[in-house]
mmCIF file of C-alpha atoms in Angstrom:
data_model
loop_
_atom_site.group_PDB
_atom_site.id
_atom_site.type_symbol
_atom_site.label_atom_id
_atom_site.label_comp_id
_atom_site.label_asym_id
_atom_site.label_seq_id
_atom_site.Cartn_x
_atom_site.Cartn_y
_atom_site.Cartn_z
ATOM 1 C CA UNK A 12 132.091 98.414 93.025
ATOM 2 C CA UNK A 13 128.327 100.209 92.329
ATOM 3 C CA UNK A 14 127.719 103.657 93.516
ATOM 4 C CA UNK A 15 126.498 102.943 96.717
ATOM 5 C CA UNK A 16 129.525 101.372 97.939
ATOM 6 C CA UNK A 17 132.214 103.913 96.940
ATOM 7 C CA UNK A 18 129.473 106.536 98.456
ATOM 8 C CA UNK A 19 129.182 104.379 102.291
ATOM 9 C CA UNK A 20 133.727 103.486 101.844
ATOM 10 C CA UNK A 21 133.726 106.510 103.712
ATOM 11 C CA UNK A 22 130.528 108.209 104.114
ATOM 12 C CA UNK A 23 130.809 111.392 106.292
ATOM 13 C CA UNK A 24 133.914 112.630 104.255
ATOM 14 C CA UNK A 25 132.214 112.093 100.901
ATOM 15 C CA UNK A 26 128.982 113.708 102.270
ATOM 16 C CA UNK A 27 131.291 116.604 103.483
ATOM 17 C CA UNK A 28 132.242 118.299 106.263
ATOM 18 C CA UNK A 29 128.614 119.327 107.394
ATOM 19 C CA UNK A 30 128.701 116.238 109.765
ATOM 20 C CA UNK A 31 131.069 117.193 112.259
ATOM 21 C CA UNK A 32 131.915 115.095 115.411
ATOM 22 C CA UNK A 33 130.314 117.535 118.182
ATOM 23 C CA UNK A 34 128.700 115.589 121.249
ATOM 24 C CA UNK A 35 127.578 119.050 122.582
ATOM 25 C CA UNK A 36 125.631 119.487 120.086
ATOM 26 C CA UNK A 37 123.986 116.189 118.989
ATOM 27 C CA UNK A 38 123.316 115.396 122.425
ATOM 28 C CA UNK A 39 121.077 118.456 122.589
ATOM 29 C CA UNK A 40 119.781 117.294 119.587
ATOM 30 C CA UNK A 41 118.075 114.220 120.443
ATOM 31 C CA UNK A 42 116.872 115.689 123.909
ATOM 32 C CA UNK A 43 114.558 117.577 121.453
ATOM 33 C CA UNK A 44 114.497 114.852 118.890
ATOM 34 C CA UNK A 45 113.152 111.848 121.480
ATOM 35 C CA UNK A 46 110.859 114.186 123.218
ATOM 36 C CA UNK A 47 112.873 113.679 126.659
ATOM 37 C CA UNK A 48 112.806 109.533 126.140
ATOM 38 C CA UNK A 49 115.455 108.026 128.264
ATOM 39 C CA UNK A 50 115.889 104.022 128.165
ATOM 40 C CA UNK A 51 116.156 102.339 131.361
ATOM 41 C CA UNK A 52 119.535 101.559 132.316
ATOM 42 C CA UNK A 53 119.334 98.107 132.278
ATOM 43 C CA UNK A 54 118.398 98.285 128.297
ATOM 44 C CA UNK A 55 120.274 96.596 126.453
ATOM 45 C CA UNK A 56 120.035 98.901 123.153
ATOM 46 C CA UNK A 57 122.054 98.478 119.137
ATOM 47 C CA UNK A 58 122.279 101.940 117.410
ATOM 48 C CA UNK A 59 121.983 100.627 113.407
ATOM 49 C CA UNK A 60 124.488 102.830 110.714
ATOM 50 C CA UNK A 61 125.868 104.727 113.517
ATOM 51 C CA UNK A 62 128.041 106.308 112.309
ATOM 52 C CA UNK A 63 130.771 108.087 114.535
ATOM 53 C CA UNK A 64 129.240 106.813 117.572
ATOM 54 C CA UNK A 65 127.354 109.874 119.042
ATOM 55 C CA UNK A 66 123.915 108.029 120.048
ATOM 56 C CA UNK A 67 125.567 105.417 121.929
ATOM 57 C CA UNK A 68 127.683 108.066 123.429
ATOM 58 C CA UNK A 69 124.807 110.042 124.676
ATOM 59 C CA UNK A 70 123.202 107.066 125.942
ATOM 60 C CA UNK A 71 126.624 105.740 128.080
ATOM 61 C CA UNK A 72 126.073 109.386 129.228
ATOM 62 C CA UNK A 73 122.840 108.305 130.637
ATOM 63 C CA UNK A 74 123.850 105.067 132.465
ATOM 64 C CA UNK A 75 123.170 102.701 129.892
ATOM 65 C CA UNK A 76 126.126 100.236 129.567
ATOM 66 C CA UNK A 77 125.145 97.294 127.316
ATOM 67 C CA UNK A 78 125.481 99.553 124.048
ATOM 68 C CA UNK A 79 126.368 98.189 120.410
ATOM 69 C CA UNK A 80 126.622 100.088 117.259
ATOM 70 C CA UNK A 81 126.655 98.637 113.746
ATOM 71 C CA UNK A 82 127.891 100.279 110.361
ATOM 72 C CA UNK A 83 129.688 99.138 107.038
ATOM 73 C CA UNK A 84 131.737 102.790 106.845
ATOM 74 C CA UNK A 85 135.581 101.764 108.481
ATOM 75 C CA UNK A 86 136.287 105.596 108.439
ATOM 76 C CA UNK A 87 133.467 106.474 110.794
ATOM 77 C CA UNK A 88 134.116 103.502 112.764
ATOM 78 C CA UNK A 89 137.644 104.510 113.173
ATOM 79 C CA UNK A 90 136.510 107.748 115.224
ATOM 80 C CA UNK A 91 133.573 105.513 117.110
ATOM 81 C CA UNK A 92 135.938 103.145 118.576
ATOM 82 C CA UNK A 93 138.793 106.073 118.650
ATOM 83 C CA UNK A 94 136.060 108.213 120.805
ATOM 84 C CA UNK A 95 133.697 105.608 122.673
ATOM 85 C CA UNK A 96 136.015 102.965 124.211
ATOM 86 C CA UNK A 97 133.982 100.200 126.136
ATOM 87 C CA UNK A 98 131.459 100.531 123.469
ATOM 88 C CA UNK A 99 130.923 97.821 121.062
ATOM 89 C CA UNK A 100 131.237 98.462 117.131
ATOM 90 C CA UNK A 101 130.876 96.111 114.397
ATOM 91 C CA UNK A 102 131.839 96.459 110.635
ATOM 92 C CA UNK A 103 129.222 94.726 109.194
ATOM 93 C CA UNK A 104 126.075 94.999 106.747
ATOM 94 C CA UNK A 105 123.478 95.620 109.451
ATOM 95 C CA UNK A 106 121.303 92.483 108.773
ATOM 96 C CA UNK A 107 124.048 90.206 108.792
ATOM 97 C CA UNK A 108 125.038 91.669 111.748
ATOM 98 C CA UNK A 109 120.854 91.516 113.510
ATOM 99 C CA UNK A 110 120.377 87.752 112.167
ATOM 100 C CA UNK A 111 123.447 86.922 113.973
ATOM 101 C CA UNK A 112 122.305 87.896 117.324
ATOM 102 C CA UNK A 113 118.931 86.883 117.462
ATOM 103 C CA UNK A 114 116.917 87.962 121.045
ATOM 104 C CA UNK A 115 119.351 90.075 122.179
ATOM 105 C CA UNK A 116 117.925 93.347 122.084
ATOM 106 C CA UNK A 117 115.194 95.649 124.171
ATOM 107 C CA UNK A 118 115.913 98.846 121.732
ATOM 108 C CA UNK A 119 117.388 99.273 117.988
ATOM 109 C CA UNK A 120 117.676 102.696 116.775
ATOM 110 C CA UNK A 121 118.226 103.710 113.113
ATOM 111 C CA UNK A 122 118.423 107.522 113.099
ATOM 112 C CA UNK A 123 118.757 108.825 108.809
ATOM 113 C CA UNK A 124 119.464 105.057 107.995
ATOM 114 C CA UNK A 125 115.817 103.598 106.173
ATOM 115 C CA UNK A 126 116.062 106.316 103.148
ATOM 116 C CA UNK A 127 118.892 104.689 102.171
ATOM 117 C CA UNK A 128 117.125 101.343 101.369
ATOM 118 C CA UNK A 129 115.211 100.121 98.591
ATOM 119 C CA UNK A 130 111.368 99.104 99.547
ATOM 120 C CA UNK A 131 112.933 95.206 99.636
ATOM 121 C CA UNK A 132 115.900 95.922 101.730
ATOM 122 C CA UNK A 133 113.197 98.088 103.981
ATOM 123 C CA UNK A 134 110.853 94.877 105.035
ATOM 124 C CA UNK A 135 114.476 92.596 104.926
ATOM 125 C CA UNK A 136 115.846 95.762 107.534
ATOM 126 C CA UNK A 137 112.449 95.506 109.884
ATOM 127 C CA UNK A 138 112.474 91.257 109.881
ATOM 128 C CA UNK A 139 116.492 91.147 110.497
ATOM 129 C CA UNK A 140 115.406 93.829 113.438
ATOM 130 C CA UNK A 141 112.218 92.027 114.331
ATOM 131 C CA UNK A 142 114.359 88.941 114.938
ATOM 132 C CA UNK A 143 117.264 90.835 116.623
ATOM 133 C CA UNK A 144 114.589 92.054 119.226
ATOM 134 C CA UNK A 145 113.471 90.576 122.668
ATOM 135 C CA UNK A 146 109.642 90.223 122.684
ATOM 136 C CA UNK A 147 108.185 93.496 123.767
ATOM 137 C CA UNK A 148 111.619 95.564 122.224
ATOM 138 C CA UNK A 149 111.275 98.606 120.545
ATOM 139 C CA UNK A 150 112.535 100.216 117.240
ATOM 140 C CA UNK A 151 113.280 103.578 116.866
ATOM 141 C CA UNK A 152 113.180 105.309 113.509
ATOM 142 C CA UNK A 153 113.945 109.023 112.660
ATOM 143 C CA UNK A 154 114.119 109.763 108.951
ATOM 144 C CA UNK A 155 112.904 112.909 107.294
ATOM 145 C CA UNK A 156 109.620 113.509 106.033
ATOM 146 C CA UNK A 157 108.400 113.462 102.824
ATOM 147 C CA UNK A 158 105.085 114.999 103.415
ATOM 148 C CA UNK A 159 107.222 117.933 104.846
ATOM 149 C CA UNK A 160 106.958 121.338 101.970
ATOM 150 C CA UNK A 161 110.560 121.091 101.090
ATOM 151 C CA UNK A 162 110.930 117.247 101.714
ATOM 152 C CA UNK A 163 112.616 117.231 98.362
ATOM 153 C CA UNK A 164 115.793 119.378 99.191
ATOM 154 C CA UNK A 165 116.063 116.354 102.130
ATOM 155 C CA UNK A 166 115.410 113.488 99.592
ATOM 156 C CA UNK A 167 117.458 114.640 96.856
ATOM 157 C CA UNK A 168 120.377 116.916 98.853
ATOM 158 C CA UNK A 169 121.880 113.000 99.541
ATOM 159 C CA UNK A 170 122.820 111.012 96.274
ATOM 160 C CA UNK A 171 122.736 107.751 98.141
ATOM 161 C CA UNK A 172 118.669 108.149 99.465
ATOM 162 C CA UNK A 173 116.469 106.147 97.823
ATOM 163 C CA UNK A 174 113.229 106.263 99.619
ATOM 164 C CA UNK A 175 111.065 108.768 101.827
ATOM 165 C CA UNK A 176 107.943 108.209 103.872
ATOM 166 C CA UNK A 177 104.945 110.242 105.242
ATOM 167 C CA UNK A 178 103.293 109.627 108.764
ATOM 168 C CA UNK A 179 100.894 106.754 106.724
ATOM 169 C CA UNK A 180 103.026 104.979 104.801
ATOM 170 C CA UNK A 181 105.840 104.454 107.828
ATOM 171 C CA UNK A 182 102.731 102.769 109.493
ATOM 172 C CA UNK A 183 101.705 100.968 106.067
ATOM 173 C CA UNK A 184 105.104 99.296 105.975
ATOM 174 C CA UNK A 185 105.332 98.681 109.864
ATOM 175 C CA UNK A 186 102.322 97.257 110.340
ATOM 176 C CA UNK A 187 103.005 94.802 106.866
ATOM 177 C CA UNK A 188 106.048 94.047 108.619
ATOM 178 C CA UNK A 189 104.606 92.513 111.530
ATOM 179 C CA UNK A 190 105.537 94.920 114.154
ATOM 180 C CA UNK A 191 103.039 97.217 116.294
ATOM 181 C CA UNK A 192 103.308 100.651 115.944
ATOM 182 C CA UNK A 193 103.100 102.843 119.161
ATOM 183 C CA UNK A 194 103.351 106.160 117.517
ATOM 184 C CA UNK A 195 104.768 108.365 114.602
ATOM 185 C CA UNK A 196 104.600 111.890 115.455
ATOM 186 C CA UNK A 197 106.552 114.923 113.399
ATOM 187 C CA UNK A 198 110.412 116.180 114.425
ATOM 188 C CA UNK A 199 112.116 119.416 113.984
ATOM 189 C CA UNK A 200 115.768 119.855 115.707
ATOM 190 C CA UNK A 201 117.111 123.371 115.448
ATOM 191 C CA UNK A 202 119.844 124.377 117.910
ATOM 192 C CA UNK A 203 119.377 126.402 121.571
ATOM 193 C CA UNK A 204 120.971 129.118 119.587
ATOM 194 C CA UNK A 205 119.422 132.723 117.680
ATOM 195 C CA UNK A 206 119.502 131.676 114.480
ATOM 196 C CA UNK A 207 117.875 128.151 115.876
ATOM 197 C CA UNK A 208 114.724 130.225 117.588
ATOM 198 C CA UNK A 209 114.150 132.110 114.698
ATOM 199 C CA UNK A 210 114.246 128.875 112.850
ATOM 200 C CA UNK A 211 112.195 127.451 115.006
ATOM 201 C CA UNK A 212 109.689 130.089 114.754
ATOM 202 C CA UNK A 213 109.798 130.324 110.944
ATOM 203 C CA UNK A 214 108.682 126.339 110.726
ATOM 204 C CA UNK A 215 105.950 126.910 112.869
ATOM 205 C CA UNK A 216 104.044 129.396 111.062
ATOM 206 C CA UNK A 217 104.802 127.936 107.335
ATOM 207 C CA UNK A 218 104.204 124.292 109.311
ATOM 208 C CA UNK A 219 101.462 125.400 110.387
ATOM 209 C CA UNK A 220 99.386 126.614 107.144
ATOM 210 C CA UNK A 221 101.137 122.945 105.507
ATOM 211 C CA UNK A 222 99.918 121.227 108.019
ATOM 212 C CA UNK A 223 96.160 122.911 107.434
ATOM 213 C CA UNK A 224 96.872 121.908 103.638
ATOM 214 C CA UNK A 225 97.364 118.413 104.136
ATOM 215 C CA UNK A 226 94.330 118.026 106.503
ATOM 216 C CA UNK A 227 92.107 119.367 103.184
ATOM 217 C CA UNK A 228 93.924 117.817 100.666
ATOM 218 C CA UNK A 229 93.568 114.228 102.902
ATOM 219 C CA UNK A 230 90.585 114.822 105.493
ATOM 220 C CA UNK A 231 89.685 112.110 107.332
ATOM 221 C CA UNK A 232 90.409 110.971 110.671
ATOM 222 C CA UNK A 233 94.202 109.688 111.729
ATOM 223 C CA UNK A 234 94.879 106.382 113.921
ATOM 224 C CA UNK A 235 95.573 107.015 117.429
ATOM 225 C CA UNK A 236 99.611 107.879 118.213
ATOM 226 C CA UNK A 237 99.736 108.770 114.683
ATOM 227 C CA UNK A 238 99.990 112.549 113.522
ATOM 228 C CA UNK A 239 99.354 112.128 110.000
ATOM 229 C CA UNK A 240 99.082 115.953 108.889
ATOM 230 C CA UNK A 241 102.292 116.842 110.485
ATOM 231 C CA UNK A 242 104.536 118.747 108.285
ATOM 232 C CA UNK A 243 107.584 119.109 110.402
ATOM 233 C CA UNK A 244 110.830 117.974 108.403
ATOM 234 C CA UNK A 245 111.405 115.048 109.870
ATOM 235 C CA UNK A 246 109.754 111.588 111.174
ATOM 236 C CA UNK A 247 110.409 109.761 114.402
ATOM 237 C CA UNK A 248 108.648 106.093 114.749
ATOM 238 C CA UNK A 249 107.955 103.902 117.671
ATOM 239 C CA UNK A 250 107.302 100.263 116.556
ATOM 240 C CA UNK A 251 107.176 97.280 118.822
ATOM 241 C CA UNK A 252 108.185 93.556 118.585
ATOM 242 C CA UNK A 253 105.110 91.782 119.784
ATOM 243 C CA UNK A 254 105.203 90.098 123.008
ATOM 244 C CA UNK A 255 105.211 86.232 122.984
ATOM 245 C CA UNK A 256 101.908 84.682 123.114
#
């Protein structure tokens, strides 16, 4: 058994108690996270390494019925299925699982999943979800980033991360990768508490003067939908299976 495997046997419990299971709160968290961005109800949408089950949950929440979550960790399964009956789970390596349901999809969503792949298993992870897609479907990705000033407590702070991308390079790979990118724009979550406002305003002013960095240390002009200066600490991409000629 390598490393990554006895890290992913049981990931949230090796990782540590920082992940708890609290709906209330991750809910919340991708209201701010997804700008708003509610799929239709009739989307049929695949959360990939999900983990206890919380996106799918906060989707069912929104109306959305035809909901399936893949991951390889039994012990966060466990509480998924335990938690989110009616919802489908699968124990499965996540391309196995996308290759064997080819079409099916309108969304996938892979929220802190791609930094755990090597560059090969990234471009085998966007062609087993380019197939898995209906032409037209969209991918969602939210991973931190690591243009961000302290991107390195992210990348490091998590033994089994492997990779980290900036604004460019998540639109290097998705465009190599066949798929059209709508837009990449910066992410930070803090909660609708004190210490989350102060947080909030913190980011903004060091953000701010990285953000002003970046633009002179890069110049140049970025791509429409794409905020390549952002410094926020995380990532979220829109990508898009094209539609069938």
């Amino acid at each position: 058994m390598n490393y990554l495997d006895r890290l992913y046997r049981n990931y949230s419990a090796n990782f540590g108690a920082a992940k708890p299971v609290d709906p209330a709160i991750q809910f919340r968290q991708y209201e701010v996270a997804y700008g708003g961005m509610v799929p239709a109800a009739s989307t049929v949408a695949g959360d990939l390494g999900c983990g206890k089950g919380e996106w799918l949950a906060w989707l069912k929440t929104k109306g959305l019925a035809a909901l399936c979550g893949v991951d390889r960790s039994p012990g966060d399964l466990a509480i998924a299925r335990a938690q989110n009956p009616g919802i489908e789970f699968i124990e499965d390596g996540i391309c196995e699982a996308l290759c064997a349901q080819p079409g099916r999809f309108d969304l996938l969503h892979a929220k802190d999943l791609i930094e755990h792949l090597n560059p090969d298993e990234l471009f085998a992870f966007l062609d087993a979800c380019t197939a898995a897609l209906k032409p037209g479907g969209q991918l969602w990705l939210l991973t931190f980033n690591a243009q961000s000033p302290l991107a390195g407590a992210t990348r490091y702070g998590d033994f089994s991360h492997l990779i980290g991308l900036t604004p460019t390079s998540m639109r290097q790979v998705l465009t190599a990768a066949g798929l059209e990118v709508v837009s990449i724009r910066g992410v930070h979550v803090c909660p609708a508490t004190p210490g989350g406002f102060v947080r909030r305003w913190i980011w903004r002013i060091f953000g701010g003067v990285a953000r002003v960095l970046l633009r002179a240390r890069h110049g140049g002009a970025a791509p429409a939908g794409i905020d390549a200066f952002t410094a926020a600490p995380d990532l979220f991409a829109i990508a898009r299976k094209p539609a069938a000629s």
